[in-house]
Tab-separated table of C-alpha atoms and ligand atoms in Angstrom:
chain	number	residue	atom	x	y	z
A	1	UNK	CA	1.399	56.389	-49.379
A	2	UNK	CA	1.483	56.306	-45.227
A	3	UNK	CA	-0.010	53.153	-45.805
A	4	UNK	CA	1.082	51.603	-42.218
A	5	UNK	CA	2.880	54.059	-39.852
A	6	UNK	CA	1.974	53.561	-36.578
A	7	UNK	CA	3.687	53.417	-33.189
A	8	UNK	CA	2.894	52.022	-29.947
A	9	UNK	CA	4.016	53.873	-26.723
A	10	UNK	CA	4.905	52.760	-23.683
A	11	UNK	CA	5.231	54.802	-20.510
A	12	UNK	CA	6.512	53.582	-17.559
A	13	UNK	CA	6.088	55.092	-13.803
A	14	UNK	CA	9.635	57.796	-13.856
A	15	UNK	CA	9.963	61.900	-13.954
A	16	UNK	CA	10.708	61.691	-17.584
A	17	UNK	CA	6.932	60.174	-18.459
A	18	UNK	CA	6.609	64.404	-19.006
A	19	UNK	CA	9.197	64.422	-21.558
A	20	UNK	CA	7.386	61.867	-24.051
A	21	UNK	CA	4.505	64.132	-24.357
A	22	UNK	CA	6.721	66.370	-26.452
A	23	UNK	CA	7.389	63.061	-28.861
A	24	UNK	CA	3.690	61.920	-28.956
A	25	UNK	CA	3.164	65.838	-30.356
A	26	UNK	CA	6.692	65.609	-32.675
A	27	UNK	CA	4.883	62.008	-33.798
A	28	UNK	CA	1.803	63.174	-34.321
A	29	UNK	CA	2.897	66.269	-36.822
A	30	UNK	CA	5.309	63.589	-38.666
A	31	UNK	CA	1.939	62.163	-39.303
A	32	UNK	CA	2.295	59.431	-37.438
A	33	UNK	CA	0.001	57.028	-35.465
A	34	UNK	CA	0.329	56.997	-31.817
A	35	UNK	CA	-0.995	54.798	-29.262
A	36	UNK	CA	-0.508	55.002	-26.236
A	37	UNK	CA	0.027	52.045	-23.423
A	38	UNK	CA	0.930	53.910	-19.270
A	39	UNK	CA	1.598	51.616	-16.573
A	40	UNK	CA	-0.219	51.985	-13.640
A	41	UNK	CA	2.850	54.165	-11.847
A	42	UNK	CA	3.085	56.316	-14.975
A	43	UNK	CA	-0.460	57.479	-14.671
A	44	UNK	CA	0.765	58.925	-11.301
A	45	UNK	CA	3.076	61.233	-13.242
A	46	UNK	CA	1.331	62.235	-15.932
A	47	UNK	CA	-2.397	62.379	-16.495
A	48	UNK	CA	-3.899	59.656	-19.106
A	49	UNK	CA	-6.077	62.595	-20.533
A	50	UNK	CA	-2.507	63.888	-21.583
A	51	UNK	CA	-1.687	61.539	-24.206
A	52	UNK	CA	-5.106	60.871	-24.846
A	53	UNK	CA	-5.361	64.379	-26.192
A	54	UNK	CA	-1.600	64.722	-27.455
A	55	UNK	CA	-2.500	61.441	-29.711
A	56	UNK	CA	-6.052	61.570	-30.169
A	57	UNK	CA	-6.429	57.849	-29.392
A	58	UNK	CA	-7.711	56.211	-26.315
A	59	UNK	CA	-4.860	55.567	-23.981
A	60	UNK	CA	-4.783	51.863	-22.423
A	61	UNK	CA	-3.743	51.602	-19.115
A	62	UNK	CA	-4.344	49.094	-16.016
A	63	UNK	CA	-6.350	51.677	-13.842
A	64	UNK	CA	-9.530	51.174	-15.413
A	65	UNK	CA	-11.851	48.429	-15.738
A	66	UNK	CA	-11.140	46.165	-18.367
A	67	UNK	CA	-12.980	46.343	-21.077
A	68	UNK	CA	-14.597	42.968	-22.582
A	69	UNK	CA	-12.083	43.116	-25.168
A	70	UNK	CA	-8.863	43.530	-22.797
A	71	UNK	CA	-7.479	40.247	-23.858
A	72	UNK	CA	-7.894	40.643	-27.734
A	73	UNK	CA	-7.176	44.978	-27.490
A	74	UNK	CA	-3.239	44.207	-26.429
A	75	UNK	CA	-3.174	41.433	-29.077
A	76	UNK	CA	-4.387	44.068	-31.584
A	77	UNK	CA	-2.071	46.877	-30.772
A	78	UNK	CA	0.807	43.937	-30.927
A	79	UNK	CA	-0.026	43.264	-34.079
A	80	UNK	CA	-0.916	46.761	-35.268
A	81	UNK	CA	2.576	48.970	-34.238
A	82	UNK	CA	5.230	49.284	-36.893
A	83	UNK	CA	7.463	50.236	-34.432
A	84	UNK	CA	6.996	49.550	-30.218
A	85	UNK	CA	8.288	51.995	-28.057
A	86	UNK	CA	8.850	52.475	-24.241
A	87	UNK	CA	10.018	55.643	-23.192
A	88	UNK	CA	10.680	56.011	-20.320
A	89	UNK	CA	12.064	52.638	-20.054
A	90	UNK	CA	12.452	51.971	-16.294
A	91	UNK	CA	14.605	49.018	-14.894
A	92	UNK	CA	11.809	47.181	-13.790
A	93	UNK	CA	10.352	46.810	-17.317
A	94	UNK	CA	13.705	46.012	-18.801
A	95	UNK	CA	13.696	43.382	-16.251
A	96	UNK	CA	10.135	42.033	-17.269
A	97	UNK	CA	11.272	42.695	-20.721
A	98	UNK	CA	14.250	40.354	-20.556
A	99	UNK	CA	12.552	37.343	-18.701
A	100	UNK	CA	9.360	37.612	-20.789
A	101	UNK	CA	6.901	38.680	-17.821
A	102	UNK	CA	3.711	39.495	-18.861
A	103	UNK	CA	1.586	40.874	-15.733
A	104	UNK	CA	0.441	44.267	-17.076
A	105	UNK	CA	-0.964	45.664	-20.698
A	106	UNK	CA	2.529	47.066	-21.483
A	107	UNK	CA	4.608	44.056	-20.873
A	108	UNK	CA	2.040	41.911	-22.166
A	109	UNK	CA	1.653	43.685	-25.609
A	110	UNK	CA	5.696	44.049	-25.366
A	111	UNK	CA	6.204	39.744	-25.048
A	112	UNK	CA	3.113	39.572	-28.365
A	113	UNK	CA	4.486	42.369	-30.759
A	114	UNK	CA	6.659	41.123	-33.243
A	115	UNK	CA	7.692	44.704	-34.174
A	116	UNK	CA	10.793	46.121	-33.593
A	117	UNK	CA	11.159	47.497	-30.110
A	118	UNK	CA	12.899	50.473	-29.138
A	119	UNK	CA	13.604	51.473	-25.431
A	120	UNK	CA	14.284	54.747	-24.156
A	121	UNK	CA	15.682	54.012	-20.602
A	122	UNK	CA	15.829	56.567	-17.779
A	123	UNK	CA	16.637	55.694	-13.794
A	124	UNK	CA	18.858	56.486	-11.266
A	125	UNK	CA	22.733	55.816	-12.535
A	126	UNK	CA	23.402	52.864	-9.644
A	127	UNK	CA	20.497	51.122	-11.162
A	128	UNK	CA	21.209	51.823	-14.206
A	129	UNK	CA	25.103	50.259	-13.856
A	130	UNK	CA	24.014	47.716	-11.430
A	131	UNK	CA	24.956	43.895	-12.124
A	132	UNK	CA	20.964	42.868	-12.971
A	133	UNK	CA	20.047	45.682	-15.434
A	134	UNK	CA	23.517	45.114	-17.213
A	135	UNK	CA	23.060	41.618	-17.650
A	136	UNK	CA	19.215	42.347	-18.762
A	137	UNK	CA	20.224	45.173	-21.324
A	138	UNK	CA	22.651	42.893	-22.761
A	139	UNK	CA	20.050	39.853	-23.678
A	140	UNK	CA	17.517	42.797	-24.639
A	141	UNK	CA	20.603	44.064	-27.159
A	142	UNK	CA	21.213	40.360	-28.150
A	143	UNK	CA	17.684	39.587	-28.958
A	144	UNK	CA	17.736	42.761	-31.552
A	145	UNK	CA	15.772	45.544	-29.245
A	146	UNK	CA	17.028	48.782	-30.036
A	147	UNK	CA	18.274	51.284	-27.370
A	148	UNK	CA	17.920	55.656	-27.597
A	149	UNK	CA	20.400	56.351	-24.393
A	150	UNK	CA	20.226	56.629	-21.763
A	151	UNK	CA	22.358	60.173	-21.482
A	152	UNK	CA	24.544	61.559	-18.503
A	153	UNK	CA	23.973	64.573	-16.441
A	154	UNK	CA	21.888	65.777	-13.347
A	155	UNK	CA	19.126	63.248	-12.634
A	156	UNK	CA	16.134	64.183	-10.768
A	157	UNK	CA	16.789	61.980	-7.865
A	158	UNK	CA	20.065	64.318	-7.081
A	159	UNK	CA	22.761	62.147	-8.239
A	160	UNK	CA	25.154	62.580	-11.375
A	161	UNK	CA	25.736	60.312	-13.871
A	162	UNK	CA	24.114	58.161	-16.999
A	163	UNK	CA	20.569	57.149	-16.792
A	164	UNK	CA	18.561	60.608	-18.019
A	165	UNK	CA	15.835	59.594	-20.557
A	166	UNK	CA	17.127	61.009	-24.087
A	167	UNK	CA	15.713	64.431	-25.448
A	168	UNK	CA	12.532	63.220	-27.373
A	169	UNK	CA	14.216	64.898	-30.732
A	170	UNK	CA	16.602	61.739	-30.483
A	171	UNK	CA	13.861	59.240	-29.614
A	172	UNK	CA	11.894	60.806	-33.030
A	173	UNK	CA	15.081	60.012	-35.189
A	174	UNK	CA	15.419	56.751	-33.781
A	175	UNK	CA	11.797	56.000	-34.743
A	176	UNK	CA	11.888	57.314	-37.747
A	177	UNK	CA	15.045	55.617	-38.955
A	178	UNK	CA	13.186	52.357	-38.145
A	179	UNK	CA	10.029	53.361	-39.757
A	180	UNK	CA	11.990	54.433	-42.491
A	181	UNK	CA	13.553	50.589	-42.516
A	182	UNK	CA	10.106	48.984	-42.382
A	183	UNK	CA	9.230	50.804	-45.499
A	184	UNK	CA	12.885	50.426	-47.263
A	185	UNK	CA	11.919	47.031	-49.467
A	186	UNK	CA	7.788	48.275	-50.156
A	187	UNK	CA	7.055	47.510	-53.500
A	188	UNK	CA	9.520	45.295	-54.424
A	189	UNK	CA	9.485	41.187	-55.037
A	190	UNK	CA	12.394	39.037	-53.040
A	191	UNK	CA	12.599	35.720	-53.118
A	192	UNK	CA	14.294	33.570	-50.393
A	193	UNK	CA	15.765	29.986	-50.758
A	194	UNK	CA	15.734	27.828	-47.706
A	195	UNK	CA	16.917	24.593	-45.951
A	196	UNK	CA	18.115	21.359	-47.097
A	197	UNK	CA	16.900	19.430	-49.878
A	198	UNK	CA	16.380	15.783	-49.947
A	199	UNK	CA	17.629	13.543	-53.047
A	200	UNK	CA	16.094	9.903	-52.235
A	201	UNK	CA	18.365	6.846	-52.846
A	202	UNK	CA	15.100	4.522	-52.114
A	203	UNK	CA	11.735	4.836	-50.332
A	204	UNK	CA	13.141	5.440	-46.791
A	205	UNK	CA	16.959	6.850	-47.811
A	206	UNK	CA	18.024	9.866	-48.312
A	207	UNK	CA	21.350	11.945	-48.837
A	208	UNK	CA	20.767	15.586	-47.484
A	209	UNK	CA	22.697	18.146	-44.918
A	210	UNK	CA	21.520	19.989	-41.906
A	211	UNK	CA	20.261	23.052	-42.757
A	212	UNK	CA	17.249	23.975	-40.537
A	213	UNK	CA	15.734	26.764	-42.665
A	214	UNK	CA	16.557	29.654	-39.662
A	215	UNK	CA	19.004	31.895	-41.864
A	216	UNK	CA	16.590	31.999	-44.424
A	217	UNK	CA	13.775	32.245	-43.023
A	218	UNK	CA	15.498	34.922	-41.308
A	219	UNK	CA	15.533	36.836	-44.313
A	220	UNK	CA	12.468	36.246	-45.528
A	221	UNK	CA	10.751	37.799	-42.161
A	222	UNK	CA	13.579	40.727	-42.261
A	223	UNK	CA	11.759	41.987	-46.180
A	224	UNK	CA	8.596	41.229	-45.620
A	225	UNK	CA	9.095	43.355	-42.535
A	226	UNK	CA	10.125	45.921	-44.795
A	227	UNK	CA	7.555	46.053	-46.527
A	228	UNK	CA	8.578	43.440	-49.506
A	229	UNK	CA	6.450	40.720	-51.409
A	230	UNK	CA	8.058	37.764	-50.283
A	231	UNK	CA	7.942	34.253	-52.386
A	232	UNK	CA	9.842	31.638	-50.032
A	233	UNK	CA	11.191	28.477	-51.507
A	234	UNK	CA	11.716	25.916	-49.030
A	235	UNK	CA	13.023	22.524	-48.630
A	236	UNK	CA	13.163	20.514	-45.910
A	237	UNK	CA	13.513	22.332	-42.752
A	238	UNK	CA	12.850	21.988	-39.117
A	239	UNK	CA	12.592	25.865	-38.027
A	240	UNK	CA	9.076	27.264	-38.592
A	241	UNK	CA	8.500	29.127	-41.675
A	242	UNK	CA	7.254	33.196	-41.419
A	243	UNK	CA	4.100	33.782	-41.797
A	244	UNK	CA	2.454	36.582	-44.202
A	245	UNK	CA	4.897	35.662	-47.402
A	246	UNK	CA	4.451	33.377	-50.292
A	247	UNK	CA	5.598	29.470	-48.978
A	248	UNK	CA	6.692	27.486	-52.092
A	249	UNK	CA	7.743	23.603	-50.704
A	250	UNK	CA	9.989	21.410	-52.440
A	251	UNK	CA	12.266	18.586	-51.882
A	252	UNK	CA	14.768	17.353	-54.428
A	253	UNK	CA	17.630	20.122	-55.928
A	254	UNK	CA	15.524	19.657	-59.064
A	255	UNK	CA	12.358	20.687	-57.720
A	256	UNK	CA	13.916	23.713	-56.152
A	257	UNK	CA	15.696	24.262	-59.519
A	258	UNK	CA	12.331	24.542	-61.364
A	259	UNK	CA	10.589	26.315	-58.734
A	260	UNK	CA	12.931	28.998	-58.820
A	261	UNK	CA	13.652	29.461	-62.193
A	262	UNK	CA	9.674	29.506	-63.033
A	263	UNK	CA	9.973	32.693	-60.730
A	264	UNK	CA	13.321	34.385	-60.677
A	265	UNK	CA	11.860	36.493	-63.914
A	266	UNK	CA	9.534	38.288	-62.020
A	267	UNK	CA	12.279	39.173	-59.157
A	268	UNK	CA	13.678	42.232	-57.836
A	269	UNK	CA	15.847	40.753	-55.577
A	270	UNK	CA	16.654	36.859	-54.929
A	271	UNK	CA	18.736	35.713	-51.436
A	272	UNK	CA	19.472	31.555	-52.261
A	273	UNK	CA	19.940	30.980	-48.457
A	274	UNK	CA	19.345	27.230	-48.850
A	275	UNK	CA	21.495	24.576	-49.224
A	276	UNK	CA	21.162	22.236	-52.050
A	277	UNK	CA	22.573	19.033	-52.898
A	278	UNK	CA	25.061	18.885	-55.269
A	279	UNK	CA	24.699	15.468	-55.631
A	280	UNK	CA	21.802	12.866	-56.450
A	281	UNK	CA	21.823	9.180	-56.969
A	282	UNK	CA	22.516	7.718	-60.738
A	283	UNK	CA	19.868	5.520	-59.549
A	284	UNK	CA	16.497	6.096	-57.394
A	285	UNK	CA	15.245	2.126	-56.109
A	286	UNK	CA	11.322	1.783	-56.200
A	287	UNK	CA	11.719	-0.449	-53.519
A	288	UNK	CA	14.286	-0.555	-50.107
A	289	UNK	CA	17.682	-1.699	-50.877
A	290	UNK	CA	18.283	-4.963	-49.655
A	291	UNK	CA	21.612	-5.228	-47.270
A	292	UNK	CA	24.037	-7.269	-49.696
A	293	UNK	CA	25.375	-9.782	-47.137
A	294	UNK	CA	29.251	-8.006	-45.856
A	295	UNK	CA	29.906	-7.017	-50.062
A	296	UNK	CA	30.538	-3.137	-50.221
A	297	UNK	CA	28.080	-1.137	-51.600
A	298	UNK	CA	28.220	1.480	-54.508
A	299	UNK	CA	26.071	4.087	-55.343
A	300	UNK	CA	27.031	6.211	-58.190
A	301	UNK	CA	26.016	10.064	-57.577
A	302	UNK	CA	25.577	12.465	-60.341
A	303	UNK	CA	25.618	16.218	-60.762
A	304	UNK	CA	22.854	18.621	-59.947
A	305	UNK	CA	21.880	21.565	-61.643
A	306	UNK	CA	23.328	25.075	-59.982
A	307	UNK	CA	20.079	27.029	-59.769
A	308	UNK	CA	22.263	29.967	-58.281
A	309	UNK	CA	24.636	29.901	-61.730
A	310	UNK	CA	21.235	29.898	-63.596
A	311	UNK	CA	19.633	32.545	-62.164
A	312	UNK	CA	23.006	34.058	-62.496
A	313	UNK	CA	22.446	33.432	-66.362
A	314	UNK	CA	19.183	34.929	-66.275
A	315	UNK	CA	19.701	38.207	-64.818
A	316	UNK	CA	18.197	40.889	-65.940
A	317	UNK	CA	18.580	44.819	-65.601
A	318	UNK	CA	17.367	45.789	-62.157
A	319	UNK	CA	17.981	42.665	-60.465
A	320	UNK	CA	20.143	42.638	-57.097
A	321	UNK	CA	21.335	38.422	-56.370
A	322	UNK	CA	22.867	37.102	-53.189
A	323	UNK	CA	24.182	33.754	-52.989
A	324	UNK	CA	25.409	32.405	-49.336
A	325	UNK	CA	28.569	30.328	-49.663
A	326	UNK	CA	29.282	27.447	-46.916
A	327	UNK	CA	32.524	26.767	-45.994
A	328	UNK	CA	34.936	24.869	-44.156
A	329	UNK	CA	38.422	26.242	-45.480
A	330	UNK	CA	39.458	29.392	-47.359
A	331	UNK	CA	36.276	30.667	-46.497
A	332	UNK	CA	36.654	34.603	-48.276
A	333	UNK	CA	38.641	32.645	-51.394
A	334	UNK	CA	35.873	30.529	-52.261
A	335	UNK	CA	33.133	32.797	-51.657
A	336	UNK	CA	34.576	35.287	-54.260
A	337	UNK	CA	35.182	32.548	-56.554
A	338	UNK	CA	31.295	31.742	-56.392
A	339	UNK	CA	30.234	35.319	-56.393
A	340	UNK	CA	31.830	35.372	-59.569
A	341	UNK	CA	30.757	32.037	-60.906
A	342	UNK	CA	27.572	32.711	-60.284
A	343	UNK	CA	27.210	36.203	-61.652
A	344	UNK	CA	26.023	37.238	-57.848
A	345	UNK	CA	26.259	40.801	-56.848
A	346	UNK	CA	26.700	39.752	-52.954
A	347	UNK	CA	27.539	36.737	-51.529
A	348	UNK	CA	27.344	35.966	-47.653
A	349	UNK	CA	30.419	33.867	-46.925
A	350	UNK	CA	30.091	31.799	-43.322
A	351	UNK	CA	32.223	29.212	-42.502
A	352	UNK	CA	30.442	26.736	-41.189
A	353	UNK	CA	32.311	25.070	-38.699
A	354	UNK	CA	33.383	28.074	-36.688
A	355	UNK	CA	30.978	27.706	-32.995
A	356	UNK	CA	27.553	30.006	-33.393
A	357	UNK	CA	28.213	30.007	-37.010
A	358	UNK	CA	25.853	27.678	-40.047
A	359	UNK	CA	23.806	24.908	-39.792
A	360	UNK	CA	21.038	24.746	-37.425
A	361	UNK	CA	21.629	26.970	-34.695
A	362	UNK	CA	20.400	30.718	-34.259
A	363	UNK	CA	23.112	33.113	-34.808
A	364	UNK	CA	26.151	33.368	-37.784
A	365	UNK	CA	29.405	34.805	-38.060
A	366	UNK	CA	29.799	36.167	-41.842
A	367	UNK	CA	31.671	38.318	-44.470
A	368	UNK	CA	29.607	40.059	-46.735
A	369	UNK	CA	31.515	40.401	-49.843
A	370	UNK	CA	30.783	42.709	-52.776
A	371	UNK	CA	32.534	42.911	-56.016
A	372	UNK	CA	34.352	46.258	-54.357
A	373	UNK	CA	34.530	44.882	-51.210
A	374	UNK	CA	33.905	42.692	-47.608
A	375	UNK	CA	32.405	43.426	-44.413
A	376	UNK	CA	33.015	40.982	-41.815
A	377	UNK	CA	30.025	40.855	-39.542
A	378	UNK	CA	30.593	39.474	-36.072
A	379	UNK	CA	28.490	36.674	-33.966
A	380	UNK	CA	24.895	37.608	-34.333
A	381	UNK	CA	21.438	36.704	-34.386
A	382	UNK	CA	20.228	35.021	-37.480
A	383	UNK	CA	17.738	37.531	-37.981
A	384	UNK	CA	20.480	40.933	-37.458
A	385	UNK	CA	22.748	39.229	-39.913
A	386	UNK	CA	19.405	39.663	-42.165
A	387	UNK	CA	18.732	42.680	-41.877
A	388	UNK	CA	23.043	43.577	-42.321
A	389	UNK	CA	22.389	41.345	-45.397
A	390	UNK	CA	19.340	43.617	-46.640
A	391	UNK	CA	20.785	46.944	-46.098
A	392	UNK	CA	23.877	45.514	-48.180
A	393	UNK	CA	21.484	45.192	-50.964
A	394	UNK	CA	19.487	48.265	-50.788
A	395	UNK	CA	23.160	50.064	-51.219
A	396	UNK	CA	24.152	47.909	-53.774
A	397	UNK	CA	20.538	49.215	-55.232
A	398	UNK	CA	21.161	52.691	-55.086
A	399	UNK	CA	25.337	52.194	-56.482
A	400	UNK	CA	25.329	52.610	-60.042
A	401	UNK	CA	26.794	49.417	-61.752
A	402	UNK	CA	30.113	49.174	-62.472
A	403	UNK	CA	31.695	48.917	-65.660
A	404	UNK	CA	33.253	46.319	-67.030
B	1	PMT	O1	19.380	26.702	-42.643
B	1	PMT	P1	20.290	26.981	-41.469
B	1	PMT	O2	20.328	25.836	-40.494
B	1	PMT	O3	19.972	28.300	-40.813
B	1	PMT	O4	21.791	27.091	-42.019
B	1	PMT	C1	22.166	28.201	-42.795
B	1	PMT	C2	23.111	27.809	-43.935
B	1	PMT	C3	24.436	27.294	-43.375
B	1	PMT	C4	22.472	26.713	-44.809
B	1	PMT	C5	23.326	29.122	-44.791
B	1	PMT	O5	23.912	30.096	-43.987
B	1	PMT	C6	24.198	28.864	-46.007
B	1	PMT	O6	25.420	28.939	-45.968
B	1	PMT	N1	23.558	28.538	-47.152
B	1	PMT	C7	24.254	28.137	-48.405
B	1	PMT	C8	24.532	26.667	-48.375
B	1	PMT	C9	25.213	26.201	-49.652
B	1	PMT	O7	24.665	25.417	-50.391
B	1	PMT	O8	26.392	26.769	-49.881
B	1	PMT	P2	27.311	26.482	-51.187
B	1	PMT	O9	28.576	27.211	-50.904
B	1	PMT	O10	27.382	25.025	-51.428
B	1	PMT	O11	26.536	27.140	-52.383
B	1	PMT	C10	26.759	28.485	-52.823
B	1	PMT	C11	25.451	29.098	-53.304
B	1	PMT	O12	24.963	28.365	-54.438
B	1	PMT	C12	24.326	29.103	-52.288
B	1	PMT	O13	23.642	30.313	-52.414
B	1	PMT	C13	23.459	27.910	-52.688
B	1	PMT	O14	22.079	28.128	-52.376
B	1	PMT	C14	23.657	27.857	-54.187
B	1	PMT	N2	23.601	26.509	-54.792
B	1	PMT	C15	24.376	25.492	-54.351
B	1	PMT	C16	24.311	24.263	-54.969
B	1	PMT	C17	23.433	24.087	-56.058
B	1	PMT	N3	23.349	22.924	-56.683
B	1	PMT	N4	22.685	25.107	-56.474
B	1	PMT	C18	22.757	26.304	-55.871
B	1	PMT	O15	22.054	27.243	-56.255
């Protein structure tokens, strides 16, 4: 069980560094991992030997001399927290946070973690409402960090107003509701479709679209971050694929057609993200078709299979399916239509020629639409829409079919 639970915290020079011993000890008795990173100011608050006793790990911090494995130790705690967390967040590390500065352990380990990242922020109200740290907190927000508070009241510096760290009780839920996310797909086998595929007319022709892989690659990285055995079936794409799931390339509609019907048996839960062609050539030329002097050219086009319908076909008991449905008109009509169709439970309707929305760019607009019901989800990150799309299924998981 507890098979990965572990948190990295990081303290940053302000009066509330006291308050987080309290969560390293609420942490600790959840039987969580803790491990601690203080900037150099927050060791003038609160003693290293605090924490290191509170979380029974050595705490990292700038003050002493490096060890020989400096550069490799912030890499490992990057890559071994489930969940990063700064509390107290000042302003200056939202700051470094939002432009990506790296000049201590903390905000180095912060830019290499890929974990989610939580920040607890606590300052004086005019720097907390002040142009810069708006403007910071909002790309932060964009780019998917969560934030616990900051609260109002008496701060320490006199004044009155927002910016008092929240009560570590609140910081604990907040962690464990994202722990509790990270473990929320564990045992269970998704597969993800992705990007265009290519249907060749002729050695150096093609007829294909411009999907770039992103929104499903997206999900992908969103349930194997929960803890899911990922198999991703790609076509052509220009995004990078995740690392740590199952990579499956293919290249024709028919290719991805077999690949994912040789697998969709062994599926809990299968997200077609891609976009295949509908359409291939009658005719595929061995050789490059020769320009037919000013006469117009024909090429006959013939269906493609609908892997989505088939899988649709195939479903078995326990099996959750979510089809994505581009679309340039009518966008909620002909989603439903192909949620039906395809015998999906949840299709993610985006209408691809709305700005920030579709092909090749990193955010969506979309309507997640049940057989009960729709959600409209605004302009987001690729990778938020995927985890809105993933808690739609673990509900639809834990609903009791409908009749029919
Ligand atoms: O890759 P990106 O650049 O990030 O772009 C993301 C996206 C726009 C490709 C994605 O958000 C999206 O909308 N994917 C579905 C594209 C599509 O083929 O839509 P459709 O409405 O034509 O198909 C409906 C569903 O049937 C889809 O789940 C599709 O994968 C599936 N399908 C379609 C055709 C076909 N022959 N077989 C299928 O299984």
């Amino acid at each position: 069980m507890n098979a990965k639970r572990e948190v990295v915290l990081g303290i940053t020079g302000g009066i509330a560094a006291y308050k987080s011993a309290e969560l390293v000890s609420r942490l600790r008795k959840a039987g969580i991992g803790v491990h601690v990173i203080m900037t150099e100011h927050a060791t003038r608050f609160v003693s290293p030997l605090t924490y290191e006793t509170l979380s029974g790990n050595p705490v990292v911090t700038d003050t002493f001399d490096r060890p020989a494995t400096w550069e490799v130790e912030h890499i490992a705690l990057a890559k071994l927290a489930d969940v990063f967390v700064i509390a107290p967040a000042t302003a200056n590390i939202l700051a470094k946070l939002a432009c990506g500065i790296a000049d201590d352990m903390l905000s180095t380990t912060a830019l290499a973690t890929k974990a989610p990242l939580l920040v607890a922020p606590a300052m004086n109200t005019g720097m907390w409402t002040a142009d810069a740290t708006r403007h910071n907190v909002d790309t932060l927000r964009a780019r998917g960090v969560r934030f616990v508070g900051p609260e109002g009241g008496f701060l320490a510096c006199g004044d009155s107003g927002p910016g008092r760290m929240s009560e570590p009780v609140a910081i604990f839920e907040a962690i464990q509701a994202l722990l509790t996310a990270r473990q929320s797909l564990s045992g269970l086998r998704v597969m993800v479709t992705a990007g265009a595929t290519r249907e060749r007319l002729d050695p150096v022709r093609f007829l294909s679209n411009d999907s770039s892989g992103k929104m499903g690659f997206a999900l992908a990285e969103a349930a194997r971050d929960r803890g899911a055995d990922v198999t991703l079936v790609c076509g052509v794409t220009t995004a990078q694929p995740p690392t740590g799931v199952t990579l499956v390339r293919v290249e024709s509609t028919q290719s991805l057609y077999d690949a994912v019907t040789a697998r969709c048996g062994d599926m809990d839960i299968i997200i077609q993200a891609a976009a295949p062609a509908d359409y291939r050539f009658a005719r595929r030329y061995d050789q490059k078709l020769k320009k037919q002097s000013g006469a117009p050219l024909v090429l006959e086009l013939v269906e493609n299979p609908d892997i989505a319908a088939e899988v649709g076909r195939r479903k078995r008991p326990g099996q959750t399916l979510v089809g994505f449905a581009a679309e340039t008109e009518r966008v909620t009509e002909h989603a439903r239509e192909k949620l039906q169709r395809k015998n999906l439970d949840l299709i993610v309707a985006n209408d691809v020629t709305a700005p920030g929305a579709g092909f090749n760019v990193d955010t969506n607009i979309a309507t997640l639409i049940t057989r009960t019901g729709a959600t409209e989800r605004p302009l987001q990150r690729k990778r938020d829409l995927a985890e809105d799309v993933l808690d739609a299924v673990l509900s639809l998981r834990q609903t009791p079919p409908e009749e029919s």
